[in-house]
Coordinates of C-alpha atoms and ligand atoms in Angstrom, one line a residue:
M1 CA 51.4 143.1 55.6
I2 CA 51.6 143.5 59.4
R3 CA 54.7 145.6 59.0
L4 CA 52.9 147.8 56.5
I5 CA 50.0 148.4 58.9
V6 CA 52.4 149.2 61.7
T7 CA 54.2 151.7 59.5
L8 CA 50.9 153.3 58.5
V9 CA 49.7 153.6 62.0
A10 CA 53.0 155.1 63.1
A11 CA 52.9 157.6 60.3
C12 CA 49.4 158.6 61.4
L13 CA 50.5 159.0 65.0
V14 CA 53.3 161.5 64.1
V15 CA 51.1 163.6 61.8
E16 CA 49.9 166.2 64.2
G17 CA 47.8 169.3 63.8
A18 CA 49.2 172.8 63.8
E19 CA 48.4 173.4 67.5
E20 CA 50.0 170.1 68.6
R21 CA 53.0 170.7 66.4
I22 CA 53.9 174.0 68.0
Q23 CA 53.5 172.9 71.7
W24 CA 57.2 172.3 72.3
F25 CA 58.0 175.8 70.8
R26 CA 55.5 177.5 73.1
H27 CA 57.0 175.7 76.0
D28 CA 60.7 176.0 75.3
K29 CA 61.0 179.8 74.8
F30 CA 64.8 180.0 74.3
G31 CA 66.9 178.8 71.4
M32 CA 70.5 179.1 70.1
F33 CA 71.1 180.6 66.6
I34 CA 74.4 179.8 65.0
H35 CA 75.6 181.8 62.0
W36 CA 78.7 180.1 60.7
G37 CA 80.2 179.9 57.2
P38 CA 83.2 181.0 55.0
Y39 CA 82.4 184.6 56.0
S40 CA 83.6 183.6 59.5
L41 CA 87.1 183.2 58.0
L42 CA 87.1 186.8 56.8
A43 CA 85.9 187.9 60.2
G44 CA 84.7 191.3 59.0
E45 CA 87.6 192.2 56.7
W46 CA 88.3 191.9 53.0
Q47 CA 91.5 193.2 51.4
G48 CA 91.9 195.9 54.1
Q49 CA 88.3 197.0 54.0
R50 CA 86.3 196.4 57.2
V51 CA 82.6 195.8 57.8
P52 CA 81.7 198.6 60.2
V53 CA 81.1 197.4 63.8
G54 CA 77.4 197.0 64.3
S55 CA 76.9 195.8 60.7
E56 CA 76.4 192.2 59.6
A57 CA 79.8 190.6 58.9
E58 CA 78.1 187.6 57.1
W59 CA 77.1 190.1 54.4
I60 CA 80.8 190.8 53.5
M61 CA 80.6 189.2 50.1
Q62 CA 77.7 191.4 49.1
R63 CA 79.0 194.5 50.9
F64 CA 82.3 194.5 49.0
N65 CA 81.0 192.9 45.9
I66 CA 83.5 190.1 46.2
P67 CA 83.6 188.2 42.9
V68 CA 82.2 184.6 43.2
K69 CA 85.6 183.3 41.9
Q70 CA 87.5 184.9 44.7
Y71 CA 85.0 184.1 47.4
R72 CA 85.0 180.5 46.3
E73 CA 88.8 180.5 46.4
M74 CA 88.7 181.9 49.9
A75 CA 86.1 179.3 51.0
H76 CA 88.6 176.5 50.2
G77 CA 90.5 177.7 53.3
L78 CA 87.7 176.9 55.8
D79 CA 89.1 174.2 58.1
P80 CA 87.5 174.4 61.5
E81 CA 89.6 171.9 63.3
K82 CA 88.4 173.1 66.7
F83 CA 84.8 172.6 65.9
N84 CA 83.2 170.5 68.6
A85 CA 79.5 169.8 68.3
Q86 CA 79.3 168.2 71.7
E87 CA 80.7 171.4 73.4
I88 CA 78.4 173.7 71.5
V89 CA 75.3 171.7 72.3
A90 CA 76.5 171.4 76.0
L91 CA 76.8 175.2 76.1
A92 CA 73.3 175.7 74.7
K93 CA 72.0 173.3 77.3
R94 CA 73.9 175.0 80.1
T95 CA 72.5 178.3 79.0
G96 CA 68.9 176.9 79.2
M97 CA 68.4 176.9 75.5
K98 CA 66.1 174.2 74.2
Y99 CA 66.6 174.4 70.5
V100 CA 69.6 175.0 68.2
V101 CA 69.3 176.5 64.7
I102 CA 72.4 176.3 62.4
T103 CA 72.9 178.1 59.1
A104 CA 73.0 175.1 56.7
K105 CA 73.3 177.6 53.9
H106 CA 73.4 181.4 54.3
H107 CA 73.1 184.0 51.5
D108 CA 76.7 183.3 50.2
G109 CA 75.4 180.0 48.9
F110 CA 77.9 177.8 50.7
A111 CA 76.5 174.6 52.3
M112 CA 77.8 173.8 55.7
Y113 CA 76.8 170.2 55.3
R114 CA 77.4 167.3 52.9
S115 CA 75.3 168.2 49.8
K116 CA 75.0 166.2 46.6
V117 CA 73.2 169.0 44.9
S118 CA 76.3 171.2 44.8
N119 CA 80.0 170.5 45.6
Y120 CA 80.2 174.0 47.0
N121 CA 79.9 172.6 50.5
I122 CA 82.1 172.1 53.5
V123 CA 82.7 168.4 52.9
D124 CA 83.6 168.6 49.3
W125 CA 85.1 172.1 49.1
T126 CA 87.4 172.2 52.1
A127 CA 90.1 170.1 53.8
F128 CA 87.8 169.7 56.8
K129 CA 85.8 166.8 55.2
R130 CA 83.4 166.6 58.1
D131 CA 79.7 167.4 58.2
P132 CA 79.0 169.9 61.0
V133 CA 75.2 169.7 60.5
E134 CA 75.3 165.9 61.0
E135 CA 77.5 166.2 64.1
L136 CA 75.3 168.9 65.6
S137 CA 72.1 166.9 64.9
R138 CA 73.6 163.9 66.6
E139 CA 74.8 165.7 69.7
C140 CA 71.4 167.6 69.9
R141 CA 69.6 164.3 69.9
K142 CA 71.8 162.9 72.6
A143 CA 71.3 166.0 74.7
G144 CA 67.5 166.3 74.3
I145 CA 67.8 169.5 72.4
R146 CA 65.7 170.2 69.3
F147 CA 67.9 170.3 66.2
C148 CA 66.8 172.9 63.6
V149 CA 68.3 174.3 60.3
Y150 CA 68.4 177.7 58.8
Y151 CA 68.2 177.7 55.1
S152 CA 68.3 180.9 52.9
H153 CA 65.9 179.7 50.3
R154 CA 65.8 182.9 48.1
E155 CA 69.0 184.7 48.5
D156 CA 72.1 183.0 46.9
W157 CA 75.1 185.1 45.8
D158 CA 76.9 182.1 44.4
H159 CA 74.2 180.7 42.0
P160 CA 73.9 182.6 38.7
D161 CA 70.1 182.6 39.1
G162 CA 69.8 183.1 42.8
Y163 CA 68.7 186.4 44.3
G164 CA 71.2 189.1 45.4
N165 CA 74.4 188.9 43.3
N166 CA 74.1 191.5 40.6
W167 CA 77.8 192.3 40.5
D168 CA 78.8 189.0 38.9
Y169 CA 75.5 188.1 37.2
D170 CA 73.2 190.2 35.0
R171 CA 70.0 190.6 36.9
T172 CA 67.9 190.7 33.6
R173 CA 69.2 187.2 32.5
K174 CA 68.4 185.4 35.8
N175 CA 65.9 182.6 35.8
F176 CA 64.9 182.5 39.5
E177 CA 62.6 179.4 39.0
R178 CA 65.7 177.5 37.7
Y179 CA 67.6 178.4 40.9
L180 CA 64.6 177.2 43.0
E181 CA 64.4 173.9 41.1
E182 CA 68.2 173.3 40.7
K183 CA 69.4 174.2 44.2
S184 CA 67.1 175.6 46.8
K185 CA 64.4 172.9 46.8
P186 CA 66.8 170.0 46.3
Q187 CA 69.0 171.2 49.2
L188 CA 66.0 171.7 51.4
R189 CA 65.0 168.1 50.5
E190 CA 68.5 166.9 51.6
L191 CA 68.2 168.6 54.9
L192 CA 64.7 167.3 55.5
T193 CA 65.9 163.7 54.6
N194 CA 69.4 163.3 56.0
Y195 CA 69.4 164.7 59.5
G196 CA 66.6 163.0 61.4
P197 CA 63.6 164.9 62.8
L198 CA 64.0 168.6 62.6
G199 CA 62.4 170.9 65.2
L200 CA 62.0 173.6 62.6
V201 CA 63.3 175.0 59.4
W202 CA 64.2 178.7 59.6
F203 CA 63.8 180.3 56.2
D204 CA 65.0 183.8 55.6
R205 CA 64.2 186.9 53.5
G206 CA 60.9 185.7 52.2
M207 CA 59.9 184.4 48.8
D208 CA 58.6 186.2 45.6
T209 CA 55.2 184.8 45.2
P210 CA 52.7 183.0 47.5
Q211 CA 52.7 180.1 45.1
Q212 CA 56.5 179.7 45.5
T213 CA 56.1 180.0 49.3
A214 CA 53.4 177.3 49.2
E215 CA 55.8 174.9 47.5
F216 CA 58.4 175.3 50.2
V217 CA 55.7 174.8 52.9
K218 CA 54.5 171.7 51.1
L219 CA 58.0 170.2 50.9
V220 CA 58.4 170.5 54.6
R221 CA 54.9 169.3 55.5
T222 CA 55.4 166.3 53.2
L223 CA 58.8 165.2 54.3
Q224 CA 58.5 166.1 58.0
P225 CA 54.9 166.8 59.0
N226 CA 55.9 167.7 62.6
C227 CA 58.6 170.2 61.7
L228 CA 57.8 173.8 62.3
I229 CA 58.2 176.5 59.6
N230 CA 59.1 180.1 60.5
G231 CA 57.2 183.1 59.2
R232 CA 60.0 184.2 56.8
V233 CA 59.2 181.3 54.5
G234 CA 56.9 183.9 52.9
N235 CA 57.3 187.4 51.5
Y236 CA 57.3 190.4 53.8
A237 CA 54.0 191.5 52.3
Q238 CA 52.2 188.1 52.4
D239 CA 50.1 186.8 55.2
L240 CA 51.7 184.2 57.5
M241 CA 52.2 180.9 55.7
G242 CA 54.5 179.3 58.3
D243 CA 53.7 178.2 61.9
Y244 CA 54.7 181.4 63.7
Q245 CA 55.8 184.9 63.0
N246 CA 59.3 186.4 63.3
M247 CA 59.9 189.8 64.5
N248 CA 62.4 191.9 62.6
D249 CA 66.0 191.2 63.5
N250 CA 66.5 192.3 67.1
G251 CA 62.9 193.4 67.1
M252 CA 60.6 193.7 70.1
P253 CA 56.9 194.4 70.0
A254 CA 55.6 197.2 72.2
G255 CA 53.2 194.7 73.9
G256 CA 51.8 191.2 73.8
L257 CA 50.6 189.7 70.5
D258 CA 47.8 187.1 70.0
E259 CA 50.0 184.8 67.9
Y260 CA 53.1 182.7 68.3
W261 CA 56.2 184.7 67.6
E262 CA 60.0 184.6 67.9
T263 CA 62.6 187.3 67.7
P264 CA 66.1 186.5 66.4
Q265 CA 68.7 188.6 68.2
T266 CA 72.4 189.1 68.2
L267 CA 74.8 189.0 71.1
N268 CA 76.9 191.9 69.7
G269 CA 76.1 193.8 66.5
T270 CA 76.6 191.0 63.9
W271 CA 75.4 187.5 63.2
G272 CA 78.5 186.1 61.6
Y273 CA 81.8 186.5 63.4
S274 CA 83.7 189.8 63.2
R275 CA 86.9 190.2 65.0
F276 CA 86.3 193.9 65.3
D277 CA 82.9 193.8 67.0
Q278 CA 83.4 193.5 70.8
Q279 CA 80.2 195.2 71.8
W280 CA 78.8 192.3 73.7
K281 CA 75.5 192.6 75.5
T282 CA 75.8 192.0 79.2
P283 CA 74.2 188.9 80.9
G284 CA 71.8 191.3 82.6
V285 CA 70.6 192.7 79.3
V286 CA 70.2 189.1 77.9
I287 CA 68.2 187.9 80.9
R288 CA 65.9 190.9 80.9
R289 CA 65.3 190.6 77.2
L290 CA 64.4 187.0 77.6
V291 CA 62.0 187.9 80.3
E292 CA 60.5 190.7 78.3
I293 CA 60.1 188.6 75.2
V294 CA 58.5 185.7 77.2
S295 CA 56.2 188.2 79.1
K296 CA 54.9 189.3 75.7
G297 CA 54.3 185.7 74.6
G298 CA 57.4 185.2 72.3
N299 CA 60.5 183.1 71.9
Y300 CA 64.1 184.3 72.0
L301 CA 66.5 183.0 69.4
L302 CA 69.9 184.2 70.5
N303 CA 72.8 184.1 68.1
I304 CA 76.4 183.0 68.5
G305 CA 78.9 183.5 65.6
P306 CA 81.6 180.9 65.9
M307 CA 85.1 181.8 64.6
A308 CA 86.4 180.1 61.5
D309 CA 88.3 177.4 63.5
G310 CA 85.0 176.4 65.1
T311 CA 85.5 178.0 68.5
I312 CA 82.9 180.2 70.1
P313 CA 84.2 183.7 71.0
A314 CA 85.1 183.7 74.7
P315 CA 83.1 186.8 75.5
S316 CA 79.9 185.2 74.2
V317 CA 80.6 182.0 76.2
A318 CA 81.1 184.1 79.3
V319 CA 77.7 185.9 78.8
L320 CA 75.9 182.6 78.1
E321 CA 77.4 180.9 81.2
Q322 CA 75.9 183.7 83.4
V323 CA 72.6 183.6 81.7
G324 CA 72.6 179.8 82.2
A325 CA 73.4 180.2 85.9
W326 CA 70.2 182.4 86.2
M327 CA 68.2 180.0 84.1
R328 CA 69.1 177.0 86.3
K329 CA 67.6 178.8 89.3
N330 CA 64.8 180.6 87.7
G331 CA 63.8 178.5 84.6
D332 CA 60.5 177.6 86.1
S333 CA 59.4 181.3 85.6
I334 CA 60.2 181.0 81.9
Y335 CA 59.5 177.5 80.4
G336 CA 55.9 176.7 79.9
T337 CA 54.7 180.2 80.9
S338 CA 52.3 182.5 79.1
A339 CA 52.3 186.2 78.3
C340 CA 51.1 188.4 81.1
P341 CA 49.2 191.6 80.2
M342 CA 50.6 193.7 83.0
E343 CA 53.8 195.7 82.9
F344 CA 55.3 197.4 85.9
P345 CA 57.8 200.2 86.5
W346 CA 60.0 197.7 88.3
G347 CA 59.8 194.8 85.9
R348 CA 57.6 192.3 84.1
C349 CA 55.6 189.2 84.7
T350 CA 55.0 185.8 83.3
I351 CA 52.3 183.3 84.3
K352 CA 51.8 179.6 84.7
D353 CA 48.5 178.2 86.0
N354 CA 47.8 180.2 89.2
R355 CA 51.4 181.3 89.7
L356 CA 52.3 184.8 88.6
F357 CA 56.0 185.2 88.3
L358 CA 56.9 188.8 89.1
H359 CA 60.3 189.6 87.6
V360 CA 61.9 192.4 89.6
F361 CA 64.5 194.2 87.5
S362 CA 64.8 197.3 89.6
P363 CA 63.6 196.7 93.2
P364 CA 61.6 199.7 94.6
A365 CA 63.7 201.6 97.2
D366 CA 61.1 201.0 100.0
G367 CA 61.1 197.3 99.4
I368 CA 57.4 197.2 98.5
L369 CA 56.4 195.6 95.2
R370 CA 53.2 197.3 94.1
V371 CA 51.2 195.2 91.6
S372 CA 48.6 197.4 90.0
G373 CA 46.0 196.2 87.7
L374 CA 45.6 192.7 89.2
R375 CA 42.0 191.8 90.1
N376 CA 42.6 188.4 91.7
P377 CA 43.4 188.2 95.4
V378 CA 47.0 186.9 96.0
R379 CA 46.8 183.9 98.3
T380 CA 50.5 183.7 99.1
A381 CA 53.7 185.2 97.8
Y382 CA 57.4 184.1 98.2
A383 CA 60.7 184.4 96.4
L384 CA 61.0 181.6 93.8
L385 CA 64.3 180.6 95.4
E386 CA 62.9 180.6 98.9
P387 CA 59.4 179.2 98.8
S388 CA 59.2 178.5 102.6
R389 CA 59.5 182.2 103.6
K390 CA 56.1 183.8 103.0
L391 CA 56.1 187.4 102.1
A392 CA 53.6 190.0 103.5
V393 CA 50.8 190.8 101.1
R394 CA 48.4 193.7 101.6
G395 CA 45.5 195.0 99.5
S396 CA 43.7 193.3 96.7
G397 CA 42.0 194.7 93.6
G398 CA 43.5 198.0 92.7
V399 CA 47.0 197.7 94.1
T400 CA 48.4 194.7 95.8
A401 CA 51.5 195.4 97.8
I402 CA 54.1 192.6 98.4
S403 CA 57.0 193.1 100.8
L404 CA 60.2 192.0 99.2
P405 CA 62.5 189.8 101.2
P406 CA 65.4 191.8 102.7
G407 CA 68.2 189.7 101.1
G408 CA 68.7 187.2 98.4
R409 CA 68.3 189.6 95.6
D410 CA 69.5 188.8 92.1
E411 CA 71.2 191.9 90.5
N412 CA 69.5 191.1 87.1
D413 CA 66.1 189.8 88.0
T414 CA 64.7 188.5 91.3
V415 CA 61.7 186.4 90.8
I416 CA 58.8 186.6 93.2
V417 CA 55.9 184.2 93.0
A418 CA 52.4 185.4 93.7
E419 CA 49.9 182.6 93.8
I420 CA 46.5 184.0 92.8
A421 CA 43.0 182.8 93.4
G422 CA 41.2 181.9 90.2
K423 CA 42.0 182.6 86.6
L424 CA 44.1 185.7 85.9
E425 CA 41.9 188.8 85.6
T426 CA 43.4 192.2 85.0
E427 CA 42.2 195.8 84.8
P428 CA 41.9 196.9 81.2
F429 CA 44.5 199.3 79.9
V430 CA 43.0 202.8 80.2
L431 CA 43.8 205.5 77.6
T432 CA 43.6 208.8 79.4
Q433 CA 42.9 212.0 77.5
G434 CA 45.7 214.6 77.8
S435 CA 44.0 218.1 78.0
D436 CA 41.7 218.4 75.0
L437 CA 43.8 216.2 72.7
G438 CA 42.5 213.4 70.6
F439 CA 43.0 209.7 71.1
E440 CA 44.8 207.2 68.9
L441 CA 43.5 203.8 69.7
D442 CA 46.3 201.5 68.5
T443 CA 46.6 197.8 68.4
M444 CA 48.6 197.4 71.6
A445 CA 46.0 199.3 73.7
A446 CA 43.2 197.0 72.5
A447 CA 41.7 194.0 74.3
T448 CA 40.8 191.4 71.7
S449 CA 38.2 188.7 72.0
G450 CA 36.8 185.9 69.9
K451 CA 39.1 185.2 66.9
A452 CA 40.3 188.8 66.6
A453 CA 44.1 188.8 67.1
K454 CA 46.9 191.4 67.5
R455 CA 49.4 190.5 64.9
F456 CA 52.7 191.6 63.3
N457 CA 53.1 192.1 59.6
R458 CA 56.8 191.8 59.2
E459 CA 57.2 195.4 58.0
G460 CA 57.3 196.4 61.6
K461 CA 53.6 197.2 61.7
F462 CA 51.1 195.8 64.1
H463 CA 47.5 195.3 63.4
I464 CA 44.3 193.5 64.3
A465 CA 43.3 190.7 62.0
R466 CA 41.5 187.3 61.8
W467 CA 38.1 188.8 62.7
T468 CA 35.4 187.2 60.6
A469 CA 32.2 187.4 62.8
P470 CA 30.5 189.8 65.1
E471 CA 31.8 188.0 68.2
D472 CA 35.4 188.8 67.1
S473 CA 36.1 192.2 68.5
A474 CA 38.6 194.8 69.7
T475 CA 37.8 197.0 72.7
W476 CA 39.6 200.1 74.1
T477 CA 38.9 201.7 77.5
L478 CA 39.0 205.5 77.4
L479 CA 39.0 208.1 80.1
I480 CA 37.6 211.2 78.3
S481 CA 38.0 214.5 80.0
Q482 CA 36.4 216.8 77.4
A483 CA 32.8 216.5 76.4
G484 CA 32.0 217.5 72.8
T485 CA 32.0 216.2 69.2
Y486 CA 34.8 213.9 68.0
S487 CA 35.6 213.0 64.4
V488 CA 36.2 209.3 64.0
R489 CA 38.7 208.0 61.6
I490 CA 40.1 204.5 61.1
R491 CA 43.3 203.3 59.5
Y492 CA 43.5 199.9 58.0
A493 CA 44.6 197.8 55.1
A494 CA 42.2 195.5 53.3
R495 CA 42.6 192.9 50.6
P496 CA 40.1 192.8 47.7
E497 CA 38.0 190.0 49.2
S498 CA 37.2 192.3 52.2
A499 CA 35.7 195.0 50.0
G500 CA 32.1 195.8 51.1
A501 CA 32.3 193.9 54.4
R502 CA 30.4 195.9 57.0
Y503 CA 31.7 196.7 60.5
V504 CA 30.4 198.4 63.6
L505 CA 32.3 200.8 65.7
N506 CA 30.7 201.7 69.0
V507 CA 31.8 204.8 70.9
G508 CA 30.1 204.5 74.2
P509 CA 26.4 204.2 73.5
Q510 CA 26.7 205.4 69.9
S511 CA 27.0 203.1 67.0
L512 CA 28.8 204.0 63.7
E513 CA 28.8 201.6 60.7
G514 CA 31.1 201.4 57.8
A515 CA 31.9 199.3 54.8
V516 CA 35.4 198.2 54.1
E517 CA 37.2 199.6 51.1
Q518 CA 40.0 197.6 49.6
T519 CA 43.4 199.2 49.8
G520 CA 45.5 196.8 47.8
P521 CA 46.7 193.3 47.6
W522 CA 48.3 193.3 51.1
Y523 CA 49.4 195.8 53.7
Q524 CA 48.7 199.2 52.1
Y525 CA 47.2 201.1 55.1
R526 CA 44.9 204.0 54.5
T527 CA 42.9 206.3 56.7
F528 CA 39.1 206.6 56.3
D529 CA 36.6 209.0 57.9
L530 CA 33.8 207.2 59.6
G531 CA 31.7 210.2 60.9
M532 CA 31.2 211.9 64.2
A533 CA 30.6 210.8 67.8
K534 CA 29.2 213.0 70.5
I535 CA 30.5 212.7 74.0
E536 CA 27.9 214.2 76.4
K537 CA 30.0 214.3 79.5
A538 CA 33.5 213.5 80.7
G539 CA 34.0 209.9 82.0
R540 CA 35.0 206.4 81.2
Y541 CA 33.9 205.0 77.8
L542 CA 34.4 201.8 75.8
V543 CA 35.1 201.9 72.1
T544 CA 34.4 198.5 70.5
M545 CA 34.8 197.4 66.9
H546 CA 33.6 194.2 65.3
P547 CA 32.4 192.8 61.9
A548 CA 28.7 193.5 61.5
E549 CA 28.0 190.1 60.1
S550 CA 29.7 186.8 59.6
A551 CA 32.0 186.5 56.5
G552 CA 34.3 183.7 55.5
H553 CA 37.4 186.0 55.5
N554 CA 39.3 188.5 57.6
L555 CA 37.5 191.8 58.0
M556 CA 40.6 194.0 57.6
Y557 CA 44.0 194.7 59.1
L558 CA 43.2 197.5 61.5
Q559 CA 46.0 199.7 62.6
S560 CA 44.2 202.3 64.7
V561 CA 41.0 204.3 65.4
V562 CA 41.5 208.0 65.9
L563 CA 39.1 210.2 67.9
Q564 CA 39.8 213.9 67.4
P565 CA 37.8 216.6 69.2
V566 CA 36.2 218.8 66.5
G567 CA 37.2 222.5 66.5
V568 CA 40.4 221.9 68.5
P569 CA 43.6 222.4 66.5
Q570 CA 45.7 219.3 66.3
M571 CA 49.0 219.4 68.2
I572 CA 52.1 219.4 66.2
D573 CA 55.2 218.0 68.0
Ligands
FHN1 O1 70.2 188.9 56.1 C1 70.0 188.0 57.2 C2 71.1 188.2 58.2 O2 72.3 187.9 57.7 C3 70.8 187.2 59.3 O3 70.8 185.9 58.9 C4 69.4 187.5 59.9 C5 68.9 186.6 61.0 O4 67.6 186.9 61.3 N1 68.4 187.3 58.8 C6 68.6 188.1 57.7 C7 68.1 189.5 57.7 O5 66.8 189.5 58.3

């Protein structure tokens, strides 16, 4: 009885809410992605045909329509005798990566772990006989790295009912539900049961219906309530059903978003190993991408594609070692930081409490770092690596000028710390009118408040969503140079439940009102005329939009507001 109570209490303690669950992810910022499978053995070539450099070598089976029988035959030859989980995890750790995500099953359907669901797995199908997922999970735990699995839950070119293989199997005879029940869900269950606590499950390429997505989410929540779920558990056109959004592959948003996100990125032009692709990113590119991603509030999941024998290509190791050297010195400016709304010609910034980390990619020639847009006074400034030498700070509000130290520069990114007084306050982003042109007020230029959030819809489009009440708003600051009448149009997508919801759009002192028209089940954006606004004289104006009254659902997915001077021909470029 006592034992039962203890177990119940323990179970309650580990069941956290969504916000608690994602804390580690928000803090850790940097992860290692590992794409590894039988395709690594082909290394980008099948019967003399090559996967072009810059394309995805792990797609080779699909690209050349390799028959299942021949691909399976080839997979027997996978024998990664040089695979060393301890070394891979140590490399991730030295690089400053805090989580590792391995392809437990990619689209080719081959399981890189011991699976009872299908003998098409590395233990039963090859001479290797070891379970790399088990070895990696163990080493990660020892090293304090979060262990995570990638599982391609929809695409499966091996299974007759899986998605994607229409060269061996007749598309019209497929029973997708059967694939989900026979293979996809049971394998996911194995992964959630046999490898200890997982940091996250990384699903890929969406799912057909929201109901099917919900079943995968439920499976994870039931078996591992603390495990995160990435956004791709759901379809491209469905709202987020996981814990955070993924950018497109190698994607980068134009600005910060108001949600948790991660971008998966390659080190060369492929995820799976290709012996032809030697176009490696430099350490400088990787470091600056990491900083840019973190400065916009995201996580960087950087891929390595081990070779078939288990070794990691030497050029990727060399890049990661240098990134690691930078992280060991400058990690404080990355881990646990938040997005910073300012961008500079010389670099980016990240923020932690009252410390603003100024990442200097290209030091200004005169050695003066001009920080424009910061409203807080800077109390003291110093190089992160030399805190005892205080730097000269002049000005405050408008432009703060900090003198860079004469030496000690890092060729990729020198980090200067500016300790500010009070909570970060920045000047709003101001949209300036060019001649008598119109304005497009897009998502990135908006300042959101309340629950309104800048989000990403997986088709590469950004929008403002989650606004349900009048206090949830988006505001743009405009510098208008031409007085006159402006037509006002707004572009949005709206689901059926939003139809009829009223909203207010203020252009300076004028108020326009509209009622939402539904555009379709998900992200079918359309443009609507809202009327005219009169600008009496040139000057600074605020444009604000918000729901007119409280509703129990999202108002709309707003892409932009367009103000066009009436009677002025539109520019065509
Ligand atoms: O098709 C895959 C691809 O092979 C790779 O796994 C990437 C990683 O984000 N995901 C898919 C495409 O988005």
